[in-house]
CSV table of C-alpha atoms in Angstrom, one decimal:
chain,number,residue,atom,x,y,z
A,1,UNK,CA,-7.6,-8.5,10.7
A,2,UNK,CA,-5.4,-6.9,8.1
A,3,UNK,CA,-6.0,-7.0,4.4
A,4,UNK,CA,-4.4,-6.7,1.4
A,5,UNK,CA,-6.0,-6.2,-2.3
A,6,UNK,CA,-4.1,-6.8,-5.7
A,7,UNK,CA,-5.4,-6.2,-9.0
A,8,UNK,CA,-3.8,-9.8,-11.1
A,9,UNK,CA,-3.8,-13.0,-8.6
A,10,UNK,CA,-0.6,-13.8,-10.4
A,11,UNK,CA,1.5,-11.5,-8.4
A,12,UNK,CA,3.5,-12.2,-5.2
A,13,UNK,CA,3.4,-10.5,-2.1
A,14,UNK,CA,6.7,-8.6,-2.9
A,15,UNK,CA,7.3,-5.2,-2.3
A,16,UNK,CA,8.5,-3.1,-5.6
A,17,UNK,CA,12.2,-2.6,-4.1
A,18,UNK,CA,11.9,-6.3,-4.6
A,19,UNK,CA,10.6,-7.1,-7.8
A,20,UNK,CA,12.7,-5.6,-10.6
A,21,UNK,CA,15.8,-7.0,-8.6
A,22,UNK,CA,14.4,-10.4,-9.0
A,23,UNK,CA,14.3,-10.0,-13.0
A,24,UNK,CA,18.1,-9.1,-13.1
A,25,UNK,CA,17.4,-5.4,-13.4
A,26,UNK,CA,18.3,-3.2,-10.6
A,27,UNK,CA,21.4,-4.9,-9.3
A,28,UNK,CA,21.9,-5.0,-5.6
A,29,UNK,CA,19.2,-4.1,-4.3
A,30,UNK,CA,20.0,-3.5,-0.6
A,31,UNK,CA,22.3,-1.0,-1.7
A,32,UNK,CA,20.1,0.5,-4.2
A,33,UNK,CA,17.4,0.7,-1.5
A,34,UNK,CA,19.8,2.7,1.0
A,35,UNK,CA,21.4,4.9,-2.3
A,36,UNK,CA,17.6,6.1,-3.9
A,37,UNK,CA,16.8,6.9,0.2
A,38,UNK,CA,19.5,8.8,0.6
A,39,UNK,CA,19.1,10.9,-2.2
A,40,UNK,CA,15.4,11.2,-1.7
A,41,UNK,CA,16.1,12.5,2.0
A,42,UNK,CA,18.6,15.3,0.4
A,43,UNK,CA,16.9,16.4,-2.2
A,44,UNK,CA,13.6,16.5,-0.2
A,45,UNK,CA,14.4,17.7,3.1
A,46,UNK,CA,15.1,21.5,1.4
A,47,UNK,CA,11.2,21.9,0.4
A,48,UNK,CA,9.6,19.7,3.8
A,49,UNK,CA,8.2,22.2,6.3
A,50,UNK,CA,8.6,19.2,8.7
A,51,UNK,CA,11.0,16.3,7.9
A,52,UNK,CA,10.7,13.0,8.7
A,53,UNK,CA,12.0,11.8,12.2
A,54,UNK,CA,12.7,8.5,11.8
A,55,UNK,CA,14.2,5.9,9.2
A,56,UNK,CA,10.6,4.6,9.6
A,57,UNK,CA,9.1,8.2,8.8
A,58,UNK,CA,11.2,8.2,5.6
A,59,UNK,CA,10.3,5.1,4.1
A,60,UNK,CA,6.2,5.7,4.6
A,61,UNK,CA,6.8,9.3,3.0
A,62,UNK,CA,9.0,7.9,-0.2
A,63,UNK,CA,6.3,5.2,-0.3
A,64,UNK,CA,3.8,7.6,-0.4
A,65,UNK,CA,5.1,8.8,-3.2
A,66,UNK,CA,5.9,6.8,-5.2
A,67,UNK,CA,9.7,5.4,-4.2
A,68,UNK,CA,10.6,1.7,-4.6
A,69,UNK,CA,10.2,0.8,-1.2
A,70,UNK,CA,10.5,-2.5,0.7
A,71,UNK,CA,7.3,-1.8,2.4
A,72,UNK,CA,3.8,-3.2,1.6
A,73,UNK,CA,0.3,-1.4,1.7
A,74,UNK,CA,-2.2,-3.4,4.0
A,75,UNK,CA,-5.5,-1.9,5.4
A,76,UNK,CA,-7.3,-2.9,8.5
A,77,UNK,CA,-10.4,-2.1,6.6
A,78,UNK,CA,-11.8,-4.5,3.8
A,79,UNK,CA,-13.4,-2.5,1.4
A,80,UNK,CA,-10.3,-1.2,0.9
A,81,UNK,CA,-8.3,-3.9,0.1
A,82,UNK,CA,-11.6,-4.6,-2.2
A,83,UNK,CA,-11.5,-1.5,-3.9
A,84,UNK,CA,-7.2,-2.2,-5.0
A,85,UNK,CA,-8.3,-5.6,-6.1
A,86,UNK,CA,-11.0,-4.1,-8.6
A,87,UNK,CA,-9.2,-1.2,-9.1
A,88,UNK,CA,-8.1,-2.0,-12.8
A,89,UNK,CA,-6.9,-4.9,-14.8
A,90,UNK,CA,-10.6,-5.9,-15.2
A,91,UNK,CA,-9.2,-8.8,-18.1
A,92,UNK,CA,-7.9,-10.5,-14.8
A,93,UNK,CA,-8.6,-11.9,-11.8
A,94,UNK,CA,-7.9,-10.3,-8.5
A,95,UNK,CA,-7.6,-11.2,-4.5
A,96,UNK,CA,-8.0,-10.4,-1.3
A,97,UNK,CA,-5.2,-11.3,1.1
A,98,UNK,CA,-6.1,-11.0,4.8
A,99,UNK,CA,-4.7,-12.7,7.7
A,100,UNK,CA,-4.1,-11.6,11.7
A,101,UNK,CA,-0.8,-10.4,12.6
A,102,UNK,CA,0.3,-7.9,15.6
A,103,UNK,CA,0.6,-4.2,14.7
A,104,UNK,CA,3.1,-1.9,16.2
A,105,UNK,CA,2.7,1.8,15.7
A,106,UNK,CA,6.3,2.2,17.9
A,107,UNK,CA,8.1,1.8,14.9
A,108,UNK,CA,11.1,3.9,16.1
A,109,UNK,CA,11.9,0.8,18.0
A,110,UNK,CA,12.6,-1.2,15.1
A,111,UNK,CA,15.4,-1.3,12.4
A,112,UNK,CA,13.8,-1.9,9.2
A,113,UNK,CA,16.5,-3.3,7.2
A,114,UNK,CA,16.4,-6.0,9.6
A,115,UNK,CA,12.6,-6.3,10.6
A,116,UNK,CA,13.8,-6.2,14.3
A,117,UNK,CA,14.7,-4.2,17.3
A,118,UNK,CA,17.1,-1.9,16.8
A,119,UNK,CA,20.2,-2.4,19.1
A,120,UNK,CA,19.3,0.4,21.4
A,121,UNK,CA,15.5,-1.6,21.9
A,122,UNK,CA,17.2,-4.7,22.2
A,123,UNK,CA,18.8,-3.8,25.7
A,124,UNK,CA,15.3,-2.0,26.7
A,125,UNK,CA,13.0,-5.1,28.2
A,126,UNK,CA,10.1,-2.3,28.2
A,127,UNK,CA,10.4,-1.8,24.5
A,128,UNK,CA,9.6,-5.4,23.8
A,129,UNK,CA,6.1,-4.8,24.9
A,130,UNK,CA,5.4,-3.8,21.4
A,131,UNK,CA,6.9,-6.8,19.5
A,132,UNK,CA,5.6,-9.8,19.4
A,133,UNK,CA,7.5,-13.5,18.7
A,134,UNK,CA,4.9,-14.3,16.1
A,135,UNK,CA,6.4,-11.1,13.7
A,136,UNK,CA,9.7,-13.3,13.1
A,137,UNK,CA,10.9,-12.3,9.8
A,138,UNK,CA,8.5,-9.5,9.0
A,139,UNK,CA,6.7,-6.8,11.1
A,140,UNK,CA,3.6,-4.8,10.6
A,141,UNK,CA,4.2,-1.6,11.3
A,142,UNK,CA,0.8,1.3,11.2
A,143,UNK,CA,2.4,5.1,10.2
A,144,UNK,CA,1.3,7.9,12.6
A,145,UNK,CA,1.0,10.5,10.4
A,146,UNK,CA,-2.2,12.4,10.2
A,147,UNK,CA,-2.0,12.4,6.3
A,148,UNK,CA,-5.4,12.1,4.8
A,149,UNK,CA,-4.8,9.5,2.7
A,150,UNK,CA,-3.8,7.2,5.7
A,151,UNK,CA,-6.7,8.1,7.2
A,152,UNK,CA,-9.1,7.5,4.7
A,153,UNK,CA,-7.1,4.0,3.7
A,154,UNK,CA,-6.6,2.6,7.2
A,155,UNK,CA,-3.0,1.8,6.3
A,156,UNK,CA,-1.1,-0.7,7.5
A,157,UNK,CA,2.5,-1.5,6.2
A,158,UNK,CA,4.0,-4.8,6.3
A,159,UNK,CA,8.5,-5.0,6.5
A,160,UNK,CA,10.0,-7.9,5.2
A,161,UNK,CA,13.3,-8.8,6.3
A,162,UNK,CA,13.8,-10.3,2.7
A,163,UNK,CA,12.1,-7.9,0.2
A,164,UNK,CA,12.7,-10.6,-2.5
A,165,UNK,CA,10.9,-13.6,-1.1
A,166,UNK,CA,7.1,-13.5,-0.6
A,167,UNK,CA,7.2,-14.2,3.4
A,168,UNK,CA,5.7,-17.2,4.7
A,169,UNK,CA,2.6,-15.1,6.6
A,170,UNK,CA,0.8,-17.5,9.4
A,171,UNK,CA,-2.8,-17.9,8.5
A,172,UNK,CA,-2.9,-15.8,5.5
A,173,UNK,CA,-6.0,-16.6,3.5
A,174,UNK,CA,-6.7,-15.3,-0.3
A,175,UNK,CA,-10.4,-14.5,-1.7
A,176,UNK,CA,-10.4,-14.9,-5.8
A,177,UNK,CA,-12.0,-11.6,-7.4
A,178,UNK,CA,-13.4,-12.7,-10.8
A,179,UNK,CA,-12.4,-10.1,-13.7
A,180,UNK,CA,-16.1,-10.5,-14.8
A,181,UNK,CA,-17.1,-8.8,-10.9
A,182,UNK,CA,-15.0,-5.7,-11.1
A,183,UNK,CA,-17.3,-3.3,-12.9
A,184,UNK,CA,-20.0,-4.3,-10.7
A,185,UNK,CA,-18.2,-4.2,-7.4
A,186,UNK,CA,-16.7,-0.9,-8.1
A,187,UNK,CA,-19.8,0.3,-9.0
A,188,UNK,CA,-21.1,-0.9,-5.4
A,189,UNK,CA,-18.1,0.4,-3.2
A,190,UNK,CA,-18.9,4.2,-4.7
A,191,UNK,CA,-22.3,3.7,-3.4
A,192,UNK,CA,-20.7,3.1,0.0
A,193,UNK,CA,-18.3,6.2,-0.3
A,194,UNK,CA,-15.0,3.7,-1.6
A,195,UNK,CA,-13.9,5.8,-4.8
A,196,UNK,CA,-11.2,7.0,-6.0
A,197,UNK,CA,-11.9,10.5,-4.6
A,198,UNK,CA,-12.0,9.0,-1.3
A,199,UNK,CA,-9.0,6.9,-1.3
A,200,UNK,CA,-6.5,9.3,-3.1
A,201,UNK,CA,-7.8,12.8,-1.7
A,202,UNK,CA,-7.4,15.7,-3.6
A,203,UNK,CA,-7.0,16.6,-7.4
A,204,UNK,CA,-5.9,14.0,-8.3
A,205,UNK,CA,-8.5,11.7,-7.3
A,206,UNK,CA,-11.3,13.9,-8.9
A,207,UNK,CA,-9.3,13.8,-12.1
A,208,UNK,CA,-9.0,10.0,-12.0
A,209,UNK,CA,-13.0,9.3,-10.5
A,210,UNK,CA,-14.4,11.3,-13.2
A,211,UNK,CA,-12.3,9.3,-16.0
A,212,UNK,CA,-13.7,6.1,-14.1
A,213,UNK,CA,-17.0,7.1,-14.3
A,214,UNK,CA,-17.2,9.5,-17.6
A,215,UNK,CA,-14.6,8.8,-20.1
A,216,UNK,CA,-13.5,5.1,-19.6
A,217,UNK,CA,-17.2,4.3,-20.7
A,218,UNK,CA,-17.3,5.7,-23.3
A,219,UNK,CA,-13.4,4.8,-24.5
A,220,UNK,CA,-14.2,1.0,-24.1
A,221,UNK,CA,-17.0,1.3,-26.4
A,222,UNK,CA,-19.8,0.3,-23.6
A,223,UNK,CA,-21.0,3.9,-24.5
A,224,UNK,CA,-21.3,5.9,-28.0
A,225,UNK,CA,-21.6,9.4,-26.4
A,226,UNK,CA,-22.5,11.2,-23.4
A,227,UNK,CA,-25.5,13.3,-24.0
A,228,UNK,CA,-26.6,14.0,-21.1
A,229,UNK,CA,-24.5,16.4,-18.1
A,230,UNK,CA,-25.1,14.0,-14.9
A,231,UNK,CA,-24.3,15.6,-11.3
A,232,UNK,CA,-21.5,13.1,-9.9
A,233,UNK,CA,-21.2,13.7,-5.9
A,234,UNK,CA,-17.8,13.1,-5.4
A,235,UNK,CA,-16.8,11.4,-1.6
């Protein structure tokens, strides 16, 4: 099972290369898409002790950082995808998306801008083993790099052939997340280790568990003043 959370259940499963092009805003987007990866790959590859192998490689590093990318988180674990739902936005509604769909982690054998075999795969009747007939117009794809923020996410990406459409997924099934749970269920997945220190590792995740849990209260009003120093064991 794969699963996918989102913060307002009034957006559509479209990647971010996708969304701004559908308001009018960024033009062509194919073009745009191959122009901003272009230039992340040269002005990148001087400062990467290892760069990326594959087109595939690229586009989970540019997503990874923040890049408009055609690609789309998904996690084969569902507190995760429970966590993004409640992650903010706690005046709205969230989901859970989850749904089953084969995952190929031989992703050098596909061309993404197509969501298909790449010519060279096409003539290979071996490397067919790893696509299935079901994928049609999008493939899931898992990222094989050892990156702890993978790890810790279980991430799965999802390739649209059409980054502006929401794809027509077979079986895929929604769970509402009422605004009025969030506090409460975030509060829950950091008793079971799902915080933001755990799912964005480093500084940065400190920095943003310990607004979560010590300023936010106190900005929203639902606290006067914090008296008292509290240990917080951070995951």
């Amino acid at each position: 099972m794969l699963f996918r959370g989102v913060t307002d259940i009034a957006h559509e499963l479209i990647p971010s290369i996708g969304r701004g092009t559908r308001e009018g805003t960024c033009g062509d987007s194919t073009t745009l898409e191959s122009n901003m990866l272009s230039e992340f790959k040269r002005l990148t590859v001087p400062i990467l002790k290892q760069p990326p192998s594959s087109e595939f490689e690229w586009l989970f590093l540019a997503q990874h950082y923040g890049l408009p990318t055609r690609l789309l988180d998904w996690s084969s674990n569902p507190l995760v995808a429970l966590f993004f739902a409640t992650e903010r936005e706690d005046d709205r509604d969230g989901v859970v998306y989850y749904l089953r769909h084969p995952v190929s982690d031989q992703y050098h054998l596909f061309d993404y801008r197509v969501a298909c075999y790449t010519s060279e795969a096409a003539k290979a009747p071996s490397g067919r083993i790893a696509i299935q007939p079901e994928q049609g117009s999008v493939i899931f794809v898992r990222p094989r790099y050892t990156d702890e923020r993978y790890v810790n996410q279980r991430s799965v990406f999802s390739c649209p052939k059409d980054p502006f459409t929401p794809p027509a997924f077979k079986g895929l099934k929604r769970l509402s997340v009422k605004a009025v749970w969030k506090e409460e269920i975030r509060r829950r997945l950091r008793v079971l280790g799902i915080s933001n220190s755990y799912m964005y590792p480093g500084i940065a995740g400190v920095a943003s568990e310990l607004r979560s849990l010590m300023f936010n209260p106190v900005a929203s009003g639902r606290l006067q003043m914090l008296t008292l120093r509290a240990e917080i064991q951070l995951t």
